[in-house]
Amino acid sequence: GNSVTQMEGPVTLSEEAFLTINCTYTATGYPSLFWYVQYPGEGLQLLLKATKADDKGSNKGFEATYRKETTSFHLEKGSVQVSDSAVYFCALSDQNNFNKFYFGSGTKLNVKP
Amino acid sequence: GAVVSQHPSWVICKSGTSVKIECRSLDFQATTMFWYRQFPKQSLMLMATSNEGSKATYEQGVEKDKFLINHASLTLSTLTVTSAHPEDSSFYICSAGRTYGSYEQYFGPGTRLTVT
């Protein structure tokens, strides 16, 4: 079956620190992979995506590379800001099943000034 | 862009009453919409898949008679929580996919339901 596992939080960093949030997946086919961000009281916003192996998604300084050999899609940012504080969800979509999404448990990021 | 709206964004209702939540794709047609439930500090749990013009497909453990889903057009799906109870209080989020092109899902902003 399909599933997503991401590192538990919260992750607390100082401003300008390097961020890595690990995400691994299990899938029966060839899924697309996503990172979504959720700010307090709001819905999910797409942060970045990758649709095939070795693709790198990037946005707002965040990036993640679709690694089929390690079934991973780790999120990285070189220098975090206080405004990056949010919950980050890794997800995959199953194109063979009505594009159903499978979400990881979410990782809360706290960035301190 | 691809925008999905939800209405209302926040609703309080009394125990035993029913509440309807709307999910609209504003600038694209969506043959499939999904409804999720999110508990505080937890991930999204898929409740059901809503296909335009047909019955919704519910995930295991979701009561279809309690959570009524209707997908009457390519731009509108509704979720009705019937005979709501305090344990139904949650954040409900819908998503929609385009009819053509990318299979990416676009998420609505969510509806916070509080049952007193």
Coordinates of N, CA and C in Angstrom, one line a residue:
Chain A
G1 N 0.8 -1.2 0.0 CA 0.0 0.0 0.0 C 0.8 1.2 0.0
N2 N 0.2 2.4 0.0 CA 0.9 3.7 0.0 C 0.9 4.3 1.4
S3 N 2.1 4.8 1.8 CA 2.2 5.5 3.1 C 3.4 6.5 3.0
V4 N 3.3 7.4 4.0 CA 4.4 8.4 4.1 C 4.8 8.5 5.5
T5 N 6.1 8.5 5.7 CA 6.6 8.6 7.1 C 7.5 9.8 7.1
Q6 N 7.3 10.7 8.1 CA 8.2 11.9 8.2 C 8.6 12.0 9.6
M7 N 9.7 12.7 9.8 CA 10.3 12.9 11.2 C 9.3 13.6 12.1
E8 N 9.3 13.2 13.3 CA 8.4 13.8 14.3 C 9.0 15.1 14.7
G9 N 8.2 16.0 15.1 CA 8.6 17.3 15.6 C 8.3 17.4 17.1
P10 N 8.4 18.6 17.6 CA 8.7 19.8 16.8 C 10.2 19.9 16.6
V11 N 10.5 20.6 15.6 CA 11.9 21.0 15.3 C 12.1 22.5 15.6
T12 N 13.0 22.8 16.4 CA 13.3 24.1 16.8 C 14.6 24.6 16.4
L13 N 14.7 25.6 15.6 CA 15.9 26.2 15.0 C 16.0 27.6 15.3
S14 N 17.2 28.1 15.3 CA 17.5 29.5 15.3 C 17.4 30.1 13.9
E15 N 17.1 31.4 13.8 CA 17.0 32.0 12.5 C 18.3 31.8 11.7
E16 N 18.3 31.6 10.4 CA 19.4 31.4 9.5 C 20.0 30.0 9.7
A17 N 19.5 29.1 10.5 CA 20.0 27.8 10.6 C 19.6 27.0 9.3
F18 N 20.2 25.8 9.1 CA 19.9 24.9 8.1 C 18.8 24.0 8.5
L19 N 17.9 23.7 7.6 CA 16.7 22.9 7.9 C 16.7 21.6 7.1
T20 N 16.5 20.5 7.7 CA 16.2 19.3 7.0 C 15.0 18.6 7.7
I21 N 14.0 18.2 7.0 CA 12.9 17.4 7.5 C 12.8 16.2 6.6
N22 N 13.0 15.0 7.2 CA 13.1 13.8 6.5 C 11.7 13.3 6.2
C23 N 11.6 12.7 5.0 CA 10.4 12.1 4.5 C 10.7 10.9 3.7
T24 N 10.1 9.7 4.0 CA 10.3 8.5 3.2 C 8.9 8.0 2.9
Y25 N 8.8 7.3 1.8 CA 7.5 6.8 1.4 C 7.5 5.4 0.9
T26 N 6.3 4.8 0.9 CA 6.1 3.5 0.4 C 5.0 3.6 -0.6
A27 N 5.2 3.1 -1.9 CA 4.2 3.2 -2.9 C 4.2 2.0 -3.8
T28 N 3.0 1.7 -4.3 CA 2.9 0.5 -5.2 C 3.2 0.9 -6.6
G29 N 3.1 2.2 -7.0 CA 3.4 2.6 -8.4 C 4.4 3.6 -8.5
Y30 N 4.2 4.7 -9.2 CA 5.1 5.8 -9.4 C 4.4 7.0 -9.0
P31 N 4.5 7.4 -7.7 CA 3.7 8.5 -7.2 C 4.3 9.8 -7.5
S32 N 3.5 10.9 -7.4 CA 4.1 12.2 -7.3 C 4.2 12.5 -5.9
L33 N 5.2 13.4 -5.6 CA 5.5 13.7 -4.2 C 5.4 15.2 -3.9
F34 N 5.0 15.5 -2.8 CA 4.6 16.9 -2.5 C 5.1 17.3 -1.0
W35 N 5.4 18.6 -0.9 CA 5.5 19.1 0.5 C 4.4 20.2 0.6
Y36 N 3.6 20.2 1.6 CA 2.6 21.2 1.9 C 3.0 21.9 3.2
V37 N 2.6 23.1 3.3 CA 2.8 23.9 4.6 C 1.5 24.4 5.1
Q38 N 1.3 24.3 6.4 CA 0.1 24.8 7.0 C 0.5 25.8 8.1
Y39 N 0.0 27.0 8.0 CA 0.2 28.0 9.0 C -1.0 27.9 10.0
P40 N -0.8 28.4 11.2 CA -1.8 28.2 12.2 C -3.2 28.7 11.8
G41 N -4.2 27.9 11.9 CA -5.6 28.2 11.6 C -5.9 28.3 10.1
E42 N -5.0 27.8 9.3 CA -5.2 27.9 7.8 C -5.1 26.5 7.2
G43 N -5.5 26.5 5.9 CA -5.5 25.3 5.1 C -4.1 25.0 4.6
L44 N -4.0 24.0 3.8 CA -2.7 23.6 3.3 C -2.3 24.4 2.0
Q45 N -1.1 24.7 2.0 CA -0.5 25.4 0.8 C 0.6 24.6 0.2
L46 N 0.5 24.4 -1.1 CA 1.5 23.6 -1.8 C 2.9 24.4 -1.7
L47 N 3.9 23.7 -1.2 CA 5.2 24.3 -1.1 C 6.0 24.0 -2.4
L48 N 6.1 22.7 -2.7 CA 6.8 22.2 -3.8 C 6.4 20.8 -4.2
K49 N 6.8 20.4 -5.4 CA 6.4 19.0 -5.8 C 7.4 18.5 -6.8
A50 N 7.4 17.2 -6.9 CA 8.2 16.5 -7.9 C 7.4 15.3 -8.4
T51 N 7.4 15.1 -9.7 CA 6.5 14.1 -10.3 C 7.2 12.9 -10.8
K52 N 8.5 12.9 -10.8 CA 9.2 11.7 -11.2 C 10.6 11.6 -10.6
A53 N 11.2 10.5 -10.6 CA 12.5 10.2 -10.0 C 13.6 11.2 -10.5
D54 N 14.3 11.7 -9.5 CA 15.4 12.6 -9.7 C 15.0 14.1 -9.9
D55 N 13.7 14.3 -10.0 CA 13.2 15.7 -10.1 C 13.5 16.4 -8.8
K56 N 13.8 17.7 -8.9 CA 14.0 18.5 -7.7 C 12.9 19.6 -7.7
G57 N 12.1 19.6 -6.6 CA 11.1 20.7 -6.5 C 11.8 21.8 -5.7
S58 N 11.4 23.0 -6.0 CA 12.0 24.1 -5.2 C 11.0 25.3 -5.2
N59 N 11.0 26.0 -4.1 CA 10.2 27.2 -3.9 C 10.5 27.9 -2.7
K60 N 10.6 29.2 -2.7 CA 10.9 30.1 -1.6 C 12.1 29.6 -0.8
G61 N 13.1 29.1 -1.4 CA 14.3 28.7 -0.8 C 14.3 27.3 -0.3
F62 N 13.2 26.6 -0.3 CA 13.0 25.2 0.1 C 13.3 24.4 -1.2
E63 N 13.8 23.2 -0.9 CA 14.0 22.2 -2.0 C 13.9 20.8 -1.5
A64 N 13.5 19.9 -2.4 CA 13.5 18.5 -2.1 C 13.7 17.7 -3.4
T65 N 14.4 16.6 -3.3 CA 14.7 15.8 -4.5 C 14.0 14.4 -4.4
Y66 N 13.4 14.0 -5.4 CA 12.7 12.7 -5.5 C 13.7 11.6 -5.7
R67 N 14.0 10.9 -4.6 CA 15.0 9.8 -4.7 C 14.3 8.5 -4.7
K68 N 14.2 7.8 -5.9 CA 13.5 6.5 -6.0 C 14.3 5.4 -5.3
E69 N 15.6 5.5 -5.4 CA 16.5 4.4 -4.8 C 16.4 4.4 -3.3
T70 N 16.1 5.5 -2.7 CA 16.0 5.5 -1.2 C 14.6 5.8 -0.8
T71 N 13.7 5.9 -1.7 CA 12.2 6.2 -1.5 C 12.1 7.4 -0.5
S72 N 12.8 8.5 -0.8 CA 12.8 9.6 0.1 C 12.5 10.9 -0.7
F73 N 12.1 11.9 0.1 CA 11.8 13.2 -0.5 C 12.1 14.2 0.7
H74 N 13.3 14.4 1.1 CA 13.6 15.2 2.2 C 13.5 16.7 1.9
L75 N 13.0 17.5 2.8 CA 12.8 18.9 2.6 C 14.0 19.6 3.2
E76 N 14.6 20.6 2.5 CA 15.8 21.3 3.0 C 15.6 22.8 2.7
K77 N 16.2 23.6 3.6 CA 16.3 25.0 3.3 C 17.6 25.5 4.0
G78 N 18.4 26.3 3.3 CA 19.7 26.7 3.7 C 19.7 27.6 4.9
S79 N 18.7 28.5 5.0 CA 18.7 29.5 6.0 C 17.2 29.8 6.3
V80 N 16.7 29.3 7.5 CA 15.3 29.5 7.8 C 15.1 30.9 8.4
Q81 N 13.8 31.3 8.3 CA 13.4 32.6 8.9 C 12.3 32.3 9.9
V82 N 12.1 33.3 10.7 CA 11.0 33.2 11.7 C 9.6 32.9 11.0
S83 N 9.5 33.5 9.9 CA 8.2 33.4 9.1 C 8.0 32.0 8.5
D84 N 9.0 31.1 8.6 CA 8.9 29.7 8.1 C 8.3 28.8 9.2
S85 N 8.1 29.4 10.4 CA 7.4 28.6 11.4 C 6.1 28.1 11.0
A86 N 5.8 26.8 11.0 CA 4.6 26.3 10.5 C 4.7 24.8 10.6
V87 N 3.6 24.1 10.2 CA 3.7 22.6 10.1 C 3.8 22.2 8.7
Y88 N 4.8 21.3 8.4 CA 5.1 20.8 7.1 C 4.6 19.4 6.9
F89 N 3.9 19.2 5.8 CA 3.4 17.8 5.5 C 4.0 17.3 4.2
C90 N 4.6 16.1 4.3 CA 5.0 15.4 3.1 C 3.8 14.5 2.6
A91 N 3.7 14.4 1.3 CA 2.5 13.7 0.8 C 2.9 13.0 -0.5
L92 N 2.1 12.0 -0.8 CA 2.2 11.4 -2.2 C 0.9 11.3 -2.7
S93 N 0.8 11.3 -4.0 CA -0.5 11.1 -4.7 C -0.4 9.9 -5.6
D94 N -1.5 9.1 -5.5 CA -1.5 7.8 -6.2 C -2.3 8.0 -7.5
Q95 N -1.6 8.1 -8.6 CA -2.3 8.5 -9.9 C -3.2 7.3 -10.4
N96 N -3.0 6.1 -9.8 CA -3.7 5.0 -10.2 C -5.0 4.8 -9.4
N97 N -5.3 5.7 -8.5 CA -6.4 5.6 -7.6 C -7.0 7.0 -7.3
F98 N -7.6 7.5 -8.4 CA -8.3 8.8 -8.3 C -7.4 9.9 -7.7
N99 N -6.1 9.8 -7.8 CA -5.2 10.8 -7.3 C -5.4 11.0 -5.8
K100 N -5.6 9.9 -5.1 CA -5.8 10.0 -3.6 C -4.4 10.4 -3.0
F101 N -4.5 11.3 -2.0 CA -3.3 11.8 -1.3 C -3.1 11.0 0.0
Y102 N -1.9 10.7 0.2 CA -1.5 10.1 1.5 C -0.5 11.0 2.2
F103 N -0.8 11.4 3.4 CA -0.1 12.4 4.1 C 0.8 11.8 5.2
G104 N 1.9 12.4 5.4 CA 2.7 12.1 6.6 C 2.0 12.8 7.8
S105 N 2.6 12.5 9.0 CA 2.0 13.0 10.2 C 2.2 14.5 10.5
G106 N 3.1 15.1 9.7 CA 3.3 16.5 9.8 C 4.5 16.8 10.8
T107 N 5.3 17.8 10.5 CA 6.4 18.2 11.4 C 6.3 19.7 11.7
K108 N 6.2 20.0 12.9 CA 6.1 21.4 13.3 C 7.5 22.0 13.4
L109 N 7.6 23.1 12.7 CA 8.9 23.8 12.8 C 8.7 25.1 13.5
N110 N 9.6 25.3 14.5 CA 9.6 26.6 15.2 C 10.9 27.2 15.0
V111 N 10.9 28.5 14.5 CA 12.2 29.2 14.2 C 12.2 30.4 15.2
K112 N 13.3 30.4 16.0 CA 13.4 31.5 17.0 C 14.4 32.6 16.5
P113 N 14.0 33.8 16.8 CA 14.9 34.9 16.3 C 16.2 34.9 17.0
Chain B
G1 N -4.4 30.6 -11.9 CA -4.2 29.7 -10.8 C -5.3 28.8 -10.6
A2 N -5.3 28.0 -9.6 CA -6.3 27.0 -9.3 C -6.7 27.3 -7.8
V3 N -7.9 27.8 -7.7 CA -8.4 28.2 -6.3 C -9.6 27.3 -5.9
V4 N -9.5 26.9 -4.7 CA -10.6 26.1 -4.1 C -11.1 26.9 -2.9
S5 N -12.3 27.1 -2.8 CA -12.9 27.8 -1.6 C -13.8 26.9 -0.8
Q6 N -13.9 27.2 0.5 CA -14.8 26.5 1.3 C -15.7 27.5 2.1
H7 N -16.9 27.1 2.3 CA -17.8 28.0 3.1 C -18.7 27.1 4.0
P8 N -18.9 27.4 5.2 CA -18.2 28.6 5.9 C -16.8 28.3 6.3
S9 N -16.1 29.2 6.7 CA -14.7 29.0 7.2 C -14.7 28.5 8.7
W10 N -15.8 28.9 9.4 CA -16.0 28.5 10.8 C -17.4 28.5 11.1
V11 N -17.8 27.4 11.8 CA -19.2 27.3 12.2 C -19.3 26.6 13.5
I12 N -20.3 27.1 14.3 CA -20.6 26.6 15.6 C -22.0 26.1 15.6
C13 N -22.3 24.9 16.0 CA -23.7 24.4 16.0 C -23.9 23.6 17.2
K14 N -25.2 23.4 17.5 CA -25.6 22.7 18.7 C -25.7 21.2 18.4
S15 N -25.4 20.4 19.4 CA -25.5 19.0 19.3 C -26.9 18.6 18.8
G16 N -26.9 17.7 17.8 CA -28.1 17.2 17.2 C -28.5 17.8 15.9
T17 N -27.9 18.9 15.6 CA -28.3 19.6 14.4 C -27.3 19.2 13.3
S18 N -27.7 19.6 12.1 CA -26.9 19.2 10.9 C -26.2 20.5 10.3
V19 N -25.0 20.3 9.8 CA -24.2 21.4 9.2 C -23.8 21.0 7.8
K20 N -23.9 21.9 6.9 CA -23.5 21.7 5.5 C -22.2 22.6 5.2
I21 N -21.2 22.0 4.7 CA -20.0 22.7 4.3 C -19.8 22.5 2.8
E22 N -19.6 23.7 2.1 CA -19.4 23.7 0.7 C -18.0 23.8 0.3
C23 N -17.7 23.1 -0.8 CA -16.3 23.2 -1.4 C -16.5 23.5 -2.9
R24 N -15.9 24.6 -3.3 CA -16.0 25.0 -4.7 C -14.6 25.2 -5.4
S25 N -14.5 24.7 -6.6 CA -13.4 25.0 -7.4 C -13.7 26.3 -8.2
L26 N -13.0 27.4 -8.0 CA -13.4 28.7 -8.6 C -13.1 28.9 -10.0
D27 N -12.0 28.3 -10.5 CA -11.5 28.7 -11.8 C -11.1 27.4 -12.6
F28 N -11.6 26.3 -12.2 CA -11.4 25.1 -13.0 C -12.5 24.0 -12.6
Q29 N -12.6 23.1 -13.5 CA -13.6 22.0 -13.3 C -12.9 20.8 -12.6
A30 N -13.6 20.3 -11.7 CA -13.0 19.2 -10.9 C -14.0 18.0 -10.9
T31 N -13.5 16.9 -11.6 CA -14.4 15.7 -11.6 C -14.3 15.0 -10.2
T32 N -13.2 15.2 -9.5 CA -13.0 14.5 -8.3 C -12.6 15.5 -7.2
M33 N -13.3 15.4 -6.1 CA -13.0 16.1 -4.9 C -12.8 15.2 -3.7
F34 N -12.0 15.6 -2.8 CA -11.7 14.8 -1.6 C -12.1 15.6 -0.4
W35 N -12.5 14.9 0.6 CA -12.8 15.5 1.9 C -11.9 14.8 3.0
Y36 N -11.3 15.7 3.8 CA -10.4 15.3 4.8 C -10.8 15.9 6.1
R37 N -10.4 15.2 7.2 CA -10.6 15.7 8.5 C -9.3 15.8 9.2
Q38 N -9.1 16.8 9.9 CA -7.9 17.0 10.6 C -8.1 17.3 12.1
F39 N -7.6 16.5 13.0 CA -7.7 16.7 14.4 C -6.6 17.6 14.8
P40 N -6.8 18.3 16.0 CA -5.7 19.2 16.4 C -4.3 18.5 16.5
K41 N -3.4 19.2 15.9 CA -2.0 18.8 15.9 C -1.8 17.4 15.3
Q42 N -2.7 17.0 14.4 CA -2.5 15.7 13.7 C -2.6 15.9 12.2
S43 N -2.3 14.8 11.5 CA -2.3 14.9 10.1 C -3.7 14.8 9.5
L44 N -3.8 14.9 8.2 CA -5.1 14.8 7.5 C -5.6 13.4 7.3
M45 N -6.8 13.1 7.6 CA -7.4 11.8 7.4 C -8.4 11.9 6.3
L46 N -8.1 11.1 5.2 CA -9.0 11.1 4.1 C -10.4 10.5 4.6
M47 N -11.5 11.2 4.3 CA -12.8 10.7 4.7 C -13.4 10.0 3.5
A48 N -13.4 10.7 2.4 CA -14.1 10.2 1.2 C -13.7 10.8 -0.1
T49 N -13.9 10.1 -1.2 CA -13.7 10.6 -2.5 C -15.0 10.9 -3.2
S50 N -15.1 12.1 -3.7 CA -16.4 12.6 -4.2 C -16.2 12.7 -5.7
N51 N -17.0 12.0 -6.5 CA -17.0 12.0 -8.0 C -18.2 12.7 -8.5
E52 N -18.1 13.6 -9.4 CA -19.2 14.3 -9.9 C -20.2 13.4 -10.6
G53 N -21.5 13.5 -10.2 CA -22.5 12.7 -10.7 C -22.7 11.3 -10.2
S54 N -21.9 10.9 -9.2 CA -22.0 9.5 -8.7 C -21.8 9.6 -7.2
K55 N -22.1 8.4 -6.6 CA -22.0 8.3 -5.1 C -20.5 8.4 -4.7
A56 N -20.4 9.0 -3.5 CA -19.0 9.2 -2.9 C -18.5 7.8 -2.5
T57 N -17.2 7.7 -2.4 CA -16.6 6.5 -1.9 C -15.9 6.8 -0.6
Y58 N -16.4 6.1 0.5 CA -15.9 6.5 1.8 C -14.8 5.5 2.2
E59 N -13.9 6.1 3.0 CA -12.8 5.3 3.6 C -13.3 4.5 4.7
Q60 N -12.6 3.4 5.0 CA -13.0 2.5 6.0 C -13.1 3.2 7.4
G61 N -14.2 3.0 8.1 CA -14.4 3.6 9.4 C -15.2 4.9 9.3
V62 N -15.4 5.4 8.2 CA -16.2 6.7 8.1 C -17.7 6.4 7.8
E63 N -18.5 6.9 8.7 CA -20.0 6.6 8.6 C -20.6 7.4 7.4
K64 N -21.0 6.8 6.4 CA -21.5 7.5 5.2 C -22.9 8.1 5.5
D65 N -23.6 7.5 6.5 CA -24.9 8.1 6.8 C -24.8 9.3 7.7
K66 N -23.6 9.5 8.3 CA -23.4 10.7 9.1 C -22.8 11.8 8.3
F67 N -21.9 11.4 7.4 CA -21.2 12.4 6.6 C -21.7 12.3 5.2
L68 N -22.7 13.1 4.9 CA -23.3 13.0 3.5 C -22.5 13.8 2.6
I69 N -22.1 13.3 1.4 CA -21.4 14.0 0.4 C -22.1 14.0 -0.9
N70 N -22.2 15.2 -1.4 CA -22.9 15.4 -2.7 C -22.0 16.2 -3.6
H71 N -21.8 15.7 -4.9 CA -21.0 16.3 -5.8 C -21.8 16.6 -7.1
A72 N -22.7 17.6 -7.0 CA -23.7 17.9 -8.0 C -23.2 18.5 -9.3
S73 N -22.1 19.1 -9.2 CA -21.5 19.8 -10.4 C -20.0 19.7 -10.4
L74 N -19.4 20.1 -11.5 CA -18.0 20.0 -11.7 C -17.2 21.0 -10.8
T75 N -18.0 21.9 -10.2 CA -17.3 22.9 -9.4 C -17.8 23.0 -7.9
L76 N -18.7 22.0 -7.5 CA -19.2 22.1 -6.2 C -19.4 20.7 -5.6
S77 N -18.9 20.5 -4.4 CA -19.1 19.4 -3.6 C -19.5 19.8 -2.2
T78 N -20.5 19.1 -1.6 CA -20.9 19.5 -0.2 C -20.7 18.3 0.7
L79 N -20.4 18.7 2.0 CA -20.3 17.7 3.0 C -21.3 18.1 4.1
T80 N -22.2 17.2 4.4 CA -23.2 17.5 5.5 C -23.0 16.6 6.7
V81 N -22.7 17.2 7.8 CA -22.5 16.4 9.0 C -23.9 16.4 9.7
T82 N -24.5 15.2 9.7 CA -25.8 15.1 10.2 C -25.8 14.7 11.7
S83 N -26.8 15.2 12.4 CA -26.9 15.0 13.9 C -25.5 15.1 14.5
A84 N -25.0 16.3 14.4 CA -23.6 16.5 14.9 C -23.5 16.3 16.4
H85 N -22.4 15.8 16.8 CA -22.1 15.7 18.2 C -20.7 16.3 18.5
P86 N -20.4 16.6 19.8 CA -19.1 17.3 20.1 C -17.9 16.5 19.5
E87 N -18.0 15.2 19.4 CA -16.8 14.5 18.9 C -16.6 14.7 17.4
D88 N -17.6 15.3 16.7 CA -17.5 15.7 15.3 C -16.7 17.0 15.1
S89 N -16.5 17.7 16.2 CA -15.7 19.0 16.1 C -14.4 18.7 15.6
S90 N -14.0 19.4 14.5 CA -12.8 19.2 13.8 C -12.6 20.2 12.8
F91 N -11.5 20.1 12.0 CA -11.1 20.9 10.9 C -11.4 20.1 9.7
Y92 N -12.3 20.5 8.8 CA -12.6 19.8 7.6 C -12.0 20.5 6.4
I93 N -11.3 19.7 5.6 CA -10.6 20.3 4.4 C -11.0 19.5 3.2
C94 N -11.3 20.3 2.1 CA -11.5 19.6 0.8 C -10.4 19.9 -0.1
S95 N -10.3 19.0 -1.1 CA -9.3 19.3 -2.2 C -10.0 18.9 -3.5
A96 N -9.5 19.5 -4.6 CA -10.0 19.2 -5.9 C -8.9 19.1 -6.9
G97 N -9.1 18.2 -7.9 CA -8.2 18.0 -9.0 C -8.8 18.5 -10.3
R98 N -7.9 19.0 -11.2 CA -8.4 19.4 -12.5 C -8.9 18.3 -13.3
T99 N -9.8 18.6 -14.2 CA -10.3 17.6 -15.1 C -9.2 17.2 -16.1
Y100 N -8.5 18.1 -16.6 CA -7.4 17.8 -17.5 C -6.1 18.3 -17.0
G101 N -5.0 17.7 -17.6 CA -3.7 18.2 -17.2 C -3.2 17.6 -16.0
S102 N -2.5 18.4 -15.2 CA -1.8 17.9 -14.0 C -2.8 17.2 -13.0
Y103 N -2.3 16.2 -12.3 CA -3.1 15.5 -11.3 C -3.0 16.1 -10.0
E104 N -2.4 17.2 -9.9 CA -2.1 17.9 -8.6 C -3.5 18.2 -8.0
Q105 N -3.5 18.1 -6.7 CA -4.7 18.5 -5.9 C -4.5 19.9 -5.4
Y106 N -5.6 20.6 -5.3 CA -5.6 22.0 -4.8 C -6.6 22.0 -3.6
F107 N -6.0 22.5 -2.5 CA -6.7 22.4 -1.2 C -7.5 23.7 -0.9
G108 N -8.6 23.5 -0.3 CA -9.4 24.6 0.3 C -8.8 25.0 1.6
P109 N -9.2 26.2 2.1 CA -8.7 26.7 3.3 C -9.2 26.0 4.6
G110 N -10.2 25.2 4.4 CA -10.6 24.5 5.6 C -11.8 25.1 6.3
T111 N -12.6 24.3 7.0 CA -13.8 24.7 7.8 C -13.6 24.2 9.2
R112 N -13.6 25.1 10.1 CA -13.6 24.6 11.5 C -15.0 24.5 12.1
L113 N -15.3 23.3 12.4 CA -16.6 23.0 13.0 C -16.5 22.7 14.5
T114 N -17.3 23.5 15.3 CA -17.4 23.3 16.7 C -18.8 22.9 17.1
V115 N -19.0 21.8 17.7 CA -20.3 21.3 18.1 C -20.4 21.5 19.6
T116 N -21.4 22.2 20.1 CA -21.5 22.5 21.5 C -22.6 21.6 22.2

